[in-house]
Structures are given as structure tokens and as C-alpha cells.
Short mmCIF file of C-alpha atoms and ligand atoms in Angstrom, two decimals:
data_model
loop_
_atom_site.label_atom_id
_atom_site.label_comp_id
_atom_site.label_asym_id
_atom_site.label_seq_id
_atom_site.Cartn_x
_atom_site.Cartn_y
_atom_site.Cartn_z
CA MET A 1497 -52.81 -13.01 -44.98
CA LYS A 1498 -50.39 -10.42 -46.19
CA HIS A 1499 -53.12 -7.86 -45.65
CA ARG A 1500 -53.83 -9.04 -42.09
CA VAL A 1501 -50.20 -8.46 -41.06
CA ALA A 1502 -50.23 -4.99 -42.58
CA ALA A 1503 -53.48 -4.05 -40.82
CA THR A 1504 -52.26 -5.22 -37.41
CA ALA A 1505 -48.97 -3.38 -37.79
CA CYS A 1506 -50.81 -0.20 -38.66
CA VAL A 1507 -53.14 -0.48 -35.65
CA LEU A 1508 -50.23 -1.15 -33.30
CA MET A 1509 -48.48 1.90 -34.66
CA ALA A 1510 -51.60 3.98 -34.05
CA LEU A 1511 -52.04 2.53 -30.56
CA SER A 1512 -48.50 3.35 -29.56
CA ALA A 1513 -48.86 6.96 -30.67
CA PRO A 1514 -52.44 8.11 -30.09
CA ALA A 1515 -53.14 11.34 -31.89
CA ALA A 1516 -54.71 14.33 -30.15
CA ALA A 1517 -58.29 15.28 -31.05
CA SER A 1518 -57.09 18.34 -32.92
CA ASP A 1519 -55.25 16.28 -35.50
CA LEU A 1520 -58.10 13.84 -36.03
CA ALA A 1521 -58.52 14.79 -39.70
CA GLU A 1522 -54.80 14.40 -40.33
CA SER A 1523 -54.70 11.02 -38.62
CA ILE A 1524 -57.69 9.80 -40.69
CA GLN A 1525 -56.07 11.03 -43.90
CA GLN A 1526 -52.91 9.13 -43.00
CA ASP A 1527 -54.94 5.98 -42.35
CA TYR A 1528 -56.70 6.50 -45.70
CA ASP A 1529 -53.36 6.66 -47.49
CA GLU A 1530 -51.96 3.62 -45.68
CA HIS A 1531 -55.00 1.36 -45.39
CA LEU A 1532 -58.53 2.65 -45.99
CA GLY A 1533 -58.02 3.71 -49.63
CA ALA A 1534 -56.91 0.19 -50.57
CA LEU A 1535 -59.72 -1.32 -48.51
CA TRP A 1536 -62.34 0.80 -50.34
CA ASP A 1537 -60.79 -0.28 -53.65
CA HIS A 1538 -61.15 -3.92 -52.59
CA PHE A 1539 -64.79 -3.54 -51.55
CA HIS A 1540 -65.61 -1.52 -54.67
CA ARG A 1541 -64.26 -4.26 -56.95
CA ASN A 1542 -66.07 -7.03 -55.06
CA PRO A 1543 -69.70 -6.05 -54.32
CA GLU A 1544 -71.99 -8.78 -53.03
CA LEU A 1545 -75.78 -8.88 -53.26
CA SER A 1546 -78.23 -8.57 -50.36
CA THR A 1547 -78.25 -11.61 -48.01
CA VAL A 1548 -75.19 -13.20 -49.66
CA GLU A 1549 -72.50 -10.73 -48.48
CA PHE A 1550 -70.32 -13.61 -47.22
CA LYS A 1551 -66.86 -12.41 -48.27
CA THR A 1552 -67.62 -8.79 -47.38
CA ALA A 1553 -68.79 -9.83 -43.91
CA ALA A 1554 -65.73 -12.04 -43.39
CA ARG A 1555 -63.38 -9.23 -44.40
CA MET A 1556 -65.21 -6.78 -42.11
CA ALA A 1557 -64.94 -9.24 -39.20
CA GLU A 1558 -61.21 -9.62 -39.88
CA GLU A 1559 -60.67 -5.84 -40.06
CA LEU A 1560 -62.65 -5.13 -36.88
CA ARG A 1561 -60.88 -7.92 -34.99
CA ALA A 1562 -57.52 -6.55 -36.11
CA ALA A 1563 -58.59 -3.17 -34.72
CA GLY A 1564 -59.07 -4.75 -31.29
CA PHE A 1565 -62.85 -5.35 -31.17
CA ASP A 1566 -64.71 -8.44 -29.92
CA VAL A 1567 -66.41 -9.64 -33.09
CA THR A 1568 -69.40 -11.94 -33.54
CA GLU A 1569 -70.40 -13.07 -37.03
CA SER A 1570 -73.53 -14.50 -38.68
CA ILE A 1571 -76.11 -12.35 -36.90
CA GLY A 1572 -79.36 -12.10 -38.84
CA GLY A 1573 -77.65 -13.84 -41.76
CA THR A 1574 -74.30 -12.27 -42.63
CA GLY A 1575 -74.46 -9.46 -40.03
CA VAL A 1576 -71.42 -8.68 -37.88
CA VAL A 1577 -71.34 -7.08 -34.42
CA ALA A 1578 -68.09 -5.66 -33.04
CA ILE A 1579 -67.88 -4.51 -29.43
CA MET A 1580 -65.27 -2.50 -27.59
CA GLU A 1581 -65.82 -2.06 -23.85
CA ASN A 1582 -63.92 0.91 -22.48
CA GLY A 1583 -65.11 1.64 -18.94
CA SER A 1584 -68.46 2.84 -17.65
CA GLY A 1585 -70.67 5.05 -19.77
CA PRO A 1586 -73.27 4.85 -22.53
CA LEU A 1587 -73.59 2.09 -25.09
CA VAL A 1588 -73.45 3.70 -28.54
CA MET A 1589 -74.18 1.85 -31.76
CA MET A 1590 -72.92 2.83 -35.23
CA ARG A 1591 -74.36 0.95 -38.19
CA ALA A 1592 -72.96 0.45 -41.70
CA ASP A 1593 -74.82 -1.48 -44.40
CA MET A 1594 -72.70 -3.59 -46.75
CA ASP A 1595 -74.74 -4.90 -49.70
CA GLY A 1596 -74.25 -4.12 -53.39
CA LEU A 1597 -76.80 -4.19 -56.22
CA PRO A 1598 -77.45 -6.26 -59.36
CA VAL A 1599 -76.21 -3.48 -61.66
CA GLU A 1600 -73.44 -3.68 -64.28
CA GLU A 1601 -71.03 -0.85 -63.46
CA LYS A 1602 -70.41 1.68 -66.25
CA SER A 1603 -68.90 4.42 -64.09
CA GLY A 1604 -65.66 4.51 -66.05
CA LEU A 1605 -63.70 4.19 -62.80
CA GLU A 1606 -60.41 2.35 -63.01
CA ASN A 1607 -61.58 -0.04 -60.31
CA ALA A 1608 -65.10 -0.52 -61.70
CA SER A 1609 -66.59 -3.82 -60.59
CA ARG A 1610 -66.55 -6.76 -63.00
CA PHE A 1611 -67.70 -9.08 -60.23
CA GLN A 1612 -70.50 -11.53 -60.95
CA GLN A 1613 -72.63 -13.40 -58.45
CA GLU A 1614 -75.65 -15.68 -58.48
CA ASP A 1615 -78.68 -13.53 -57.68
CA PRO A 1616 -80.43 -15.24 -54.74
CA ILE A 1617 -83.83 -14.05 -56.04
CA THR A 1618 -83.61 -15.16 -59.68
CA GLY A 1619 -80.79 -17.71 -59.61
CA ASN A 1620 -79.17 -15.88 -62.55
CA LEU A 1621 -75.50 -14.95 -62.67
CA VAL A 1622 -75.47 -11.13 -62.65
CA TYR A 1623 -72.95 -8.33 -62.56
CA THR A 1624 -72.86 -6.60 -59.19
CA MET A 1625 -71.99 -3.03 -58.25
CA HIS A 1626 -71.70 -0.86 -55.17
CA ALA A 1627 -74.16 1.49 -56.87
CA CYS A 1628 -75.43 2.93 -53.60
CA GLY A 1629 -72.04 3.61 -51.97
CA HIS A 1630 -72.27 1.05 -49.17
CA ASP A 1631 -68.57 0.36 -49.82
CA VAL A 1632 -67.95 3.85 -48.40
CA HIS A 1633 -70.00 2.98 -45.29
CA ILE A 1634 -68.11 -0.19 -44.41
CA THR A 1635 -64.69 1.28 -45.21
CA SER A 1636 -65.53 4.24 -42.97
CA LEU A 1637 -66.66 1.87 -40.21
CA VAL A 1638 -63.22 0.25 -40.26
CA GLY A 1639 -61.61 3.70 -40.12
CA THR A 1640 -63.84 4.58 -37.16
CA ALA A 1641 -62.89 1.34 -35.39
CA ARG A 1642 -59.18 2.08 -35.82
CA GLN A 1643 -59.50 5.67 -34.61
CA MET A 1644 -61.62 4.75 -31.59
CA ALA A 1645 -59.20 1.98 -30.64
CA ALA A 1646 -56.26 4.37 -30.90
CA ARG A 1647 -58.12 6.98 -28.81
CA ARG A 1648 -59.30 4.78 -25.95
CA ASP A 1649 -58.07 7.37 -23.45
CA GLU A 1650 -60.41 9.98 -24.97
CA TRP A 1651 -63.74 8.21 -24.35
CA THR A 1652 -65.56 6.00 -21.87
CA GLY A 1653 -68.42 3.57 -22.47
CA THR A 1654 -69.14 0.72 -24.85
CA LEU A 1655 -68.94 1.04 -28.60
CA MET A 1656 -71.00 -1.28 -30.80
CA LEU A 1657 -70.16 -1.34 -34.51
CA LEU A 1658 -72.80 -3.09 -36.53
CA VAL A 1659 -72.30 -4.36 -40.09
CA GLN A 1660 -75.71 -4.89 -41.62
CA PRO A 1661 -76.70 -7.12 -44.54
CA ALA A 1662 -79.53 -6.66 -47.06
CA GLU A 1663 -80.42 -2.99 -46.61
CA GLU A 1664 -81.40 -2.77 -50.29
CA ARG A 1665 -84.12 -5.34 -49.67
CA VAL A 1666 -85.02 -3.77 -46.29
CA LEU A 1667 -84.49 -7.17 -44.67
CA GLY A 1668 -81.20 -6.92 -42.80
CA ALA A 1669 -81.97 -4.62 -39.88
CA ARG A 1670 -85.09 -6.60 -38.98
CA ALA A 1671 -83.17 -9.87 -39.34
CA MET A 1672 -80.48 -8.67 -36.90
CA ARG A 1673 -83.12 -7.54 -34.40
CA ASP A 1674 -84.97 -10.86 -34.76
CA ASP A 1675 -81.66 -12.62 -34.09
CA GLY A 1676 -81.55 -10.88 -30.69
CA VAL A 1677 -78.84 -8.31 -31.27
CA TRP A 1678 -79.98 -6.14 -28.31
CA GLU A 1679 -80.60 -9.13 -26.04
CA ARG A 1680 -77.14 -10.56 -26.79
CA PHE A 1681 -75.00 -7.42 -26.87
CA GLY A 1682 -77.05 -4.79 -24.98
CA LYS A 1683 -79.61 -2.18 -26.01
CA PRO A 1684 -77.85 1.00 -27.17
CA ASP A 1685 -78.47 4.38 -25.54
CA TYR A 1686 -77.82 6.02 -28.91
CA ALA A 1687 -77.88 4.71 -32.48
CA LEU A 1688 -76.08 6.36 -35.39
CA ALA A 1689 -75.76 5.82 -39.14
CA PHE A 1690 -74.87 7.76 -42.25
CA HIS A 1691 -75.34 7.40 -45.99
CA VAL A 1692 -72.94 8.73 -48.59
CA SER A 1693 -74.88 10.91 -51.03
CA SER A 1694 -74.20 11.60 -54.70
CA SER A 1695 -76.35 14.72 -54.43
CA GLY A 1696 -74.11 16.24 -51.74
CA VAL A 1697 -70.83 18.08 -52.21
CA ALA A 1698 -67.91 15.74 -51.44
CA GLY A 1699 -67.08 15.78 -47.75
CA GLN A 1700 -70.06 17.90 -46.71
CA ILE A 1701 -72.16 16.70 -43.77
CA ASN A 1702 -75.92 17.13 -44.14
CA VAL A 1703 -78.09 16.63 -41.08
CA GLN A 1704 -81.74 17.49 -40.50
CA GLU A 1705 -84.12 17.56 -37.63
CA GLY A 1706 -87.12 15.57 -38.82
CA SER A 1707 -87.19 12.70 -41.28
CA PRO A 1708 -84.36 12.19 -43.80
CA TYR A 1709 -85.89 8.91 -45.05
CA ALA A 1710 -89.54 8.09 -45.63
CA GLY A 1711 -91.63 5.20 -44.42
CA ALA A 1712 -92.81 2.85 -47.15
CA ASP A 1713 -95.76 0.52 -47.67
CA THR A 1714 -96.44 -1.89 -50.49
CA VAL A 1715 -100.05 -2.24 -51.66
CA ASP A 1716 -101.70 -4.51 -54.22
CA ILE A 1717 -105.15 -3.84 -55.68
CA ILE A 1718 -106.93 -6.76 -57.33
CA ILE A 1719 -109.82 -5.68 -59.57
CA HIS A 1720 -112.42 -8.31 -60.41
CA GLY A 1721 -114.17 -7.60 -63.68
CA VAL A 1722 -116.56 -9.57 -65.84
CA GLY A 1723 -114.97 -10.88 -69.02
CA ALA A 1724 -116.67 -10.37 -72.39
CA HIS A 1725 -116.04 -9.97 -76.12
CA GLY A 1726 -114.35 -6.64 -76.85
CA ALA A 1727 -117.15 -5.87 -79.29
CA SER A 1728 -119.83 -6.37 -76.59
CA PRO A 1729 -118.67 -4.25 -73.63
CA HIS A 1730 -122.24 -4.06 -72.32
CA ARG A 1731 -121.99 -7.78 -71.51
CA GLY A 1732 -118.96 -7.35 -69.17
CA LYS A 1733 -117.42 -5.17 -66.45
CA ASP A 1734 -114.13 -3.83 -67.84
CA PRO A 1735 -111.38 -3.97 -65.16
CA ILE A 1736 -109.04 -1.83 -67.31
CA VAL A 1737 -111.46 1.08 -67.36
CA LEU A 1738 -112.16 0.68 -63.64
CA GLY A 1739 -108.42 0.34 -62.90
CA SER A 1740 -107.73 3.51 -64.87
CA GLN A 1741 -110.36 5.39 -62.87
CA ILE A 1742 -108.81 4.12 -59.65
CA VAL A 1743 -105.31 5.22 -60.75
CA LEU A 1744 -106.56 8.73 -61.51
CA ALA A 1745 -108.68 8.98 -58.34
CA LEU A 1746 -105.64 7.97 -56.26
CA GLN A 1747 -103.89 11.14 -57.48
CA THR A 1748 -106.26 13.21 -55.31
CA LEU A 1749 -105.01 11.64 -52.07
CA VAL A 1750 -101.75 13.60 -51.94
CA SER A 1751 -103.06 16.68 -53.76
CA ARG A 1752 -106.41 17.06 -51.92
CA GLU A 1753 -106.32 15.12 -48.66
CA LEU A 1754 -102.84 15.76 -47.27
CA SER A 1755 -101.78 19.14 -45.99
CA PRO A 1756 -99.54 20.79 -48.63
CA ARG A 1757 -96.88 20.93 -45.90
CA GLU A 1758 -97.03 17.18 -45.33
CA PRO A 1759 -95.15 15.02 -47.85
CA GLY A 1760 -96.60 11.80 -49.20
CA VAL A 1761 -96.33 9.63 -52.32
CA VAL A 1762 -98.77 7.24 -53.97
CA THR A 1763 -97.18 5.66 -57.03
CA VAL A 1764 -98.85 2.97 -59.12
CA GLY A 1765 -95.76 1.22 -60.42
CA SER A 1766 -97.45 -1.63 -62.23
CA PHE A 1767 -100.83 -2.19 -63.96
CA HIS A 1768 -101.42 -5.59 -65.52
CA SER A 1769 -104.55 -6.83 -67.26
CA GLY A 1770 -105.73 -8.61 -70.33
CA THR A 1771 -104.42 -10.96 -72.99
CA LYS A 1772 -105.66 -9.79 -76.41
CA HIS A 1773 -107.05 -6.84 -78.37
CA ASN A 1774 -110.64 -7.96 -78.50
CA ILE A 1775 -111.12 -9.56 -75.09
CA ILE A 1776 -112.39 -7.68 -72.07
CA SER A 1777 -110.42 -9.18 -69.22
CA ASP A 1778 -111.94 -10.35 -65.96
CA ARG A 1779 -109.06 -9.16 -63.79
CA ALA A 1780 -106.58 -6.32 -63.32
CA HIS A 1781 -103.72 -6.06 -60.85
CA LEU A 1782 -102.20 -2.78 -59.62
CA GLN A 1783 -98.99 -2.59 -57.57
CA LEU A 1784 -98.35 0.52 -55.51
CA THR A 1785 -95.65 2.03 -53.34
CA VAL A 1786 -96.88 4.44 -50.69
CA ARG A 1787 -94.53 6.77 -48.79
CA ASN A 1788 -94.92 8.86 -45.63
CA THR A 1789 -92.88 10.64 -42.99
CA ASN A 1790 -95.23 9.98 -40.07
CA GLU A 1791 -98.00 7.63 -38.91
CA HIS A 1792 -100.80 10.18 -39.55
CA THR A 1793 -99.89 10.53 -43.24
CA ARG A 1794 -99.55 6.78 -43.53
CA LYS A 1795 -103.08 6.27 -42.19
CA VAL A 1796 -104.61 8.97 -44.47
CA LEU A 1797 -102.99 7.38 -47.54
CA LEU A 1798 -103.69 3.72 -46.77
CA ASP A 1799 -107.28 4.35 -45.63
CA GLY A 1800 -107.80 6.56 -48.69
CA ILE A 1801 -106.53 3.91 -51.11
CA THR A 1802 -108.94 1.35 -49.66
CA ARG A 1803 -111.86 3.79 -49.71
CA ILE A 1804 -111.20 4.90 -53.31
CA ALA A 1805 -110.64 1.41 -54.71
CA GLU A 1806 -113.76 -0.07 -53.09
CA ASN A 1807 -116.02 2.86 -53.91
CA MET A 1808 -114.84 3.14 -57.52
CA GLY A 1809 -115.92 -0.50 -57.75
CA ARG A 1810 -119.39 0.55 -56.54
CA VAL A 1811 -119.40 3.39 -59.10
CA ALA A 1812 -118.76 0.76 -61.78
CA GLY A 1813 -121.78 -1.19 -60.54
CA LEU A 1814 -119.92 -4.13 -59.01
CA PRO A 1815 -121.76 -6.05 -56.26
CA ASP A 1816 -120.27 -5.89 -52.74
CA ASP A 1817 -118.72 -9.35 -53.03
CA LYS A 1818 -116.82 -8.35 -56.22
CA LEU A 1819 -115.41 -5.00 -55.12
CA PRO A 1820 -111.68 -4.39 -55.69
CA GLU A 1821 -109.51 -6.05 -53.04
CA VAL A 1822 -106.85 -3.90 -51.37
CA ILE A 1823 -103.97 -5.88 -49.89
CA ILE A 1824 -101.55 -3.92 -47.67
CA SER A 1825 -98.32 -5.87 -47.20
CA ASN A 1826 -97.17 -6.40 -43.63
CA GLU A 1827 -93.61 -5.61 -44.79
CA SER A 1828 -93.97 -1.95 -43.89
CA VAL A 1829 -90.90 0.21 -43.25
CA PRO A 1830 -91.28 3.09 -40.76
CA PRO A 1831 -89.77 6.51 -41.52
CA VAL A 1832 -86.32 7.45 -40.19
CA VAL A 1833 -86.95 10.16 -37.60
CA ASN A 1834 -83.97 12.00 -36.15
CA ASP A 1835 -83.97 12.99 -32.48
CA ALA A 1836 -83.99 16.81 -32.71
CA PRO A 1837 -82.00 17.65 -29.53
CA LEU A 1838 -79.42 15.03 -30.50
CA VAL A 1839 -79.17 16.53 -34.01
CA ARG A 1840 -78.47 19.96 -32.48
CA ARG A 1841 -75.84 18.49 -30.17
CA LEU A 1842 -74.01 16.64 -32.95
CA ARG A 1843 -74.29 19.55 -35.36
CA GLU A 1844 -72.51 21.75 -32.83
CA ALA A 1845 -69.78 19.14 -32.29
CA TRP A 1846 -69.31 18.71 -36.07
CA THR A 1847 -69.22 22.46 -36.67
CA ASP A 1848 -66.59 22.86 -33.93
CA ALA A 1849 -64.48 20.07 -35.40
CA MET A 1850 -64.87 20.67 -39.15
CA GLY A 1851 -65.98 24.28 -39.48
CA GLY A 1852 -69.40 25.74 -40.32
CA ASP A 1853 -69.05 25.30 -44.11
CA ALA A 1854 -68.72 21.55 -43.72
CA VAL A 1855 -72.11 21.10 -42.04
CA VAL A 1856 -75.34 21.90 -43.89
CA ASP A 1857 -79.07 21.42 -43.38
CA ILE A 1858 -80.60 20.70 -46.79
CA PRO A 1859 -84.02 19.00 -46.69
CA THR A 1860 -84.28 15.71 -48.57
CA LYS A 1861 -86.21 16.03 -51.85
CA GLY A 1862 -87.07 12.39 -52.49
CA MET A 1863 -89.03 9.90 -50.39
CA GLY A 1864 -86.54 7.05 -50.37
CA ALA A 1865 -86.82 4.51 -47.54
CA GLU A 1866 -84.25 2.83 -45.28
CA ASP A 1867 -84.50 -0.05 -42.85
CA PHE A 1868 -82.47 1.68 -40.11
CA PRO A 1869 -85.70 2.45 -38.13
CA PHE A 1870 -85.94 -1.24 -37.21
CA PHE A 1871 -82.97 -0.52 -34.95
CA THR A 1872 -84.46 2.64 -33.41
CA GLN A 1873 -88.12 1.77 -32.83
CA ASP A 1874 -89.78 -0.66 -30.43
CA PRO A 1875 -87.94 0.05 -28.17
CA ASP A 1876 -87.28 3.69 -29.08
CA ILE A 1877 -83.60 4.60 -29.21
CA SER A 1878 -82.42 8.17 -29.63
CA SER A 1879 -80.83 8.30 -33.07
CA VAL A 1880 -79.34 10.51 -35.77
CA TYR A 1881 -78.97 9.57 -39.43
CA TRP A 1882 -76.88 11.99 -41.49
CA SER A 1883 -75.43 12.06 -44.97
CA VAL A 1884 -71.90 12.61 -46.26
CA GLY A 1885 -71.61 14.23 -49.68
CA GLY A 1886 -69.71 12.23 -52.29
CA THR A 1887 -69.66 14.32 -55.52
CA PRO A 1888 -66.96 16.93 -56.30
CA GLN A 1889 -68.24 20.51 -56.65
CA GLU A 1890 -66.89 20.64 -60.23
CA ASP A 1891 -69.30 17.88 -61.25
CA PHE A 1892 -72.26 19.97 -60.03
CA ASP A 1893 -70.83 23.02 -61.86
CA ARG A 1894 -70.56 20.96 -65.07
CA GLU A 1895 -74.17 19.81 -64.71
CA ALA A 1896 -75.37 23.37 -64.03
CA ALA A 1897 -73.59 24.51 -67.20
CA GLY A 1898 -75.64 22.00 -69.22
CA GLY A 1899 -73.02 19.24 -69.14
CA GLU A 1900 -73.28 15.62 -68.14
CA PRO A 1901 -75.64 15.22 -65.14
CA VAL A 1902 -74.44 13.84 -61.80
CA PRO A 1903 -75.60 10.20 -61.77
CA SER A 1904 -78.03 9.11 -59.08
CA HIS A 1905 -77.76 6.22 -56.68
CA HIS A 1906 -78.48 2.79 -58.24
CA SER A 1907 -77.42 4.09 -61.67
CA PRO A 1908 -74.72 2.11 -63.55
CA LEU A 1909 -72.92 5.46 -63.83
CA PHE A 1910 -73.01 6.09 -60.05
CA LYS A 1911 -69.67 7.40 -58.88
CA ILE A 1912 -68.50 8.60 -55.49
CA SER A 1913 -65.19 10.30 -54.69
CA PRO A 1914 -63.83 7.82 -52.17
CA GLN A 1915 -61.21 9.92 -50.37
CA PRO A 1916 -63.40 12.83 -49.16
CA SER A 1917 -66.37 10.50 -48.56
CA VAL A 1918 -64.50 7.94 -46.49
CA THR A 1919 -62.40 10.42 -44.51
CA ARG A 1920 -65.41 12.62 -43.69
CA GLY A 1921 -67.44 9.50 -42.96
CA VAL A 1922 -64.86 8.50 -40.36
CA GLU A 1923 -64.39 12.02 -39.03
CA SER A 1924 -68.10 12.74 -38.58
CA THR A 1925 -68.60 9.36 -36.87
CA VAL A 1926 -65.61 9.69 -34.52
CA VAL A 1927 -66.57 13.27 -33.57
CA ALA A 1928 -70.14 12.09 -32.83
CA LEU A 1929 -68.91 9.13 -30.76
CA LEU A 1930 -66.46 11.25 -28.74
CA GLU A 1931 -69.29 13.74 -28.11
CA LEU A 1932 -71.62 10.98 -26.87
CA MET A 1933 -69.02 9.12 -24.80
CA PRO A 1934 -66.90 11.88 -23.25
CA LYS A 1935 -64.24 10.95 -20.72
ZN1 ZN B 989 -79.63 1.96 -52.29
ZN1 ZN B 990 -78.00 2.80 -49.80
#
């Protein structure tokens, strides 16, 4: 309650004295000192797991309402939609994901999380941590809401701020769409999102034409063998040997069938078979993750996995009705694909506002996936997904000199510098929104 009064007072103060565009960074820094820094601290200490982000969602609804938005809760589970109508013009959506992870924080931060929550998957009480930096995303979304409310005379259109649950389980975006978010609040003309990145220099904006996040498929391969005594292999069909051949043959898909300029990943993350030293099992189970950046690669990899698994079964002499079964999950995630002209437009706006050094174009090295594309495909919505660096330059220098490495996302050591991340998160978002909704 005490907090609510403080937030409202701060917004009223901002509303009565709207800052000019030129002092945007200064105004955001002031809001960080007065409100956003403490809000990040609160979210960082209290991370909630995917699908059960109840208190986080309630606090976000309260903050966005206090900033003057029309707020609707419980969309696709714990999702929140906040709308501000401000005259005619485009409908622009900005998304922030809010879930934490079942990780015990060992970052050494003063405000490290000691929060525990019942894991909805296992039922166990687990430590939780904002080990992916989603606390930066939601804090920045509040900062964006407060700036856009204070600058109503600088833009025209409708702003939709979307607080998404369960990104880490790639469930939340689809759940919000299935709950009719476009039908209820309007289909956006543009959709935006960013991720804070531990591999980026604190405060630096990285934006690429192309695909910053990969598409992902989950595949299971069931191998049917013929069980036998380990001393009589000629009496059986060994699924471990066949599975091993399949694992090795799968390595040729990326190396020999994809263009070397086309990224793809086939990882066998799990291989289970057998019970005892001297028993040839009758079954093996492989679990794969398969990554792509476009539909063509996806088809080459998935068709190739099926072809290799089935035909390696034939090589092993299995009859057609006992060939390995390939099960492709229907829980596929498409790649994030940025709209190239929109990237160029926003890059120019960001460079004008923050200077050329603040905006970089560094291709992503990994093939991580995101569920943001469920907002931007079917129907297609022009979108840009960028990243905001969260690690101080001195930490990279220390690593380069052979010191402690910069921890990755999802690590218990994960650590983001909140001030540059949140302020640049707000600044990059507000600059993009003002560019897309000019008066
Ligand atoms: Zn994550
Ligand atoms: Zn994340």
C-alpha cells in the first residue's frame, strides 16, 4: 500500500512536468533512482516459476494501472495486458516475459533470491531465481509505461504492453494467443520485445536483420530390439548398438546435408536402454532437440532424422514392422525472424538517440529458442526482437585475462547489472515506440 502511494505520486509528478525527448535518458535515470531500482530489487528477490507467476503478475498489474493504463489480468493464465489509447494511429505491442527458474541463486548479489516455491511440474519445494533476467524485462516495461504516459503529447496511437507468463516452458505466448488476446484487444501493427543478455556489454543494444532466436523441435526415437542373453548376441537385435549407429549417422545431417552457411543443430540429449550388464535389451529411447532458423532447414533435419533412423533399422536387419519409430512433437517453436526494414528503421532511431557506439550488430552464436514468434506469426506481424547487454566491460576484460568467466543465462552465478540494463531497456523501447507512433 505504501508502495502504491509512492508510485502514483511519482507518475503524477512526471505527468505534470513532461520531459522533452532530448532528456529521455536523464528522465529514465531519475525514475530508476526513485522507483525502478527498488522495483527490480523486489522482483529479483521474489522470482516465480513458469505458469505460477501470481504475485509478479499482480504487482505488474498494479504498477501499470498506477501508470494510467487500462489493465486486464489472467490472460492465458497469469498474463497481463495493459492498454493506453492515445488518439488515432498504429497499435504497437511491447512484450515482457516474467517467469523465473528453478535454480538456487549463488550470484553473490546482496539481493540474491532465497525465495522458494512449489514447482508445478514436480510438486517439490524449490529455490527460484531470475536466472534469465526476466526481472529486467518487467521492470523496464514499467519504466516504459511511465515514460509513455508522461509523454502522451509526443505520440499518437494505441500502446499495448503485454506481460507474458511461462516463456521458459515456451507455453505463455501461445496461451495468451489461445485466450484471444488479439480478438479482445486488437491485432498489433507492430510487435516488439527485447532480452537482456549476459554476453553483451552493459547498456549496449544489439539488433540483427535475420533470426536472433532459433526454431526448436523435440523428437523421440524408439528403437525396438530383440532381447537376448549378453553372451549370445547372435540370438538378439541389440538396440544399443543400433542406437549408437543412429546417433553417429545423425551427425552427418548438419555437416553434410545443410549448406555450411545455414545453421542447424541436432542434439541427442538422452539415450536410455537396458537394465543389466549381461542382458541385451529389447528397447532403446533417444530424445533429441532440433534447431533451425527457417522452414527449409527444419524440413531437411526432420526428414533426415526419420530417414536415417528407419534405414539404420533396415541396415540392422529389422523387419519393416519393427523399424525405429520417430515421433516429432507437435510442440514446435518457430524461429524469431526480425523484419529487416523495421530493424533498419529502429537502428537509425536508436543510433540518433543513443549514439553509434551504443548500437551493435553482433550475430547470435547459439541456437536458443523463444516463444515470441507465437505473437508474430499466423497472422504475420512486423516485429523486431533486440537484446540489451547486461555485463560490465570489466567483467569481459577479467575473463579475457584468464579470470573468472562471465556466467551464462540459467547459471546459478548469473548476474546482470540492473541499472544500465533497465535504463537502456526502457530507453530503447521508448525510442522505438516514439518512432513507430509519431505525432
Ligand atoms: Zn531463459
Ligand atoms: Zn529468457
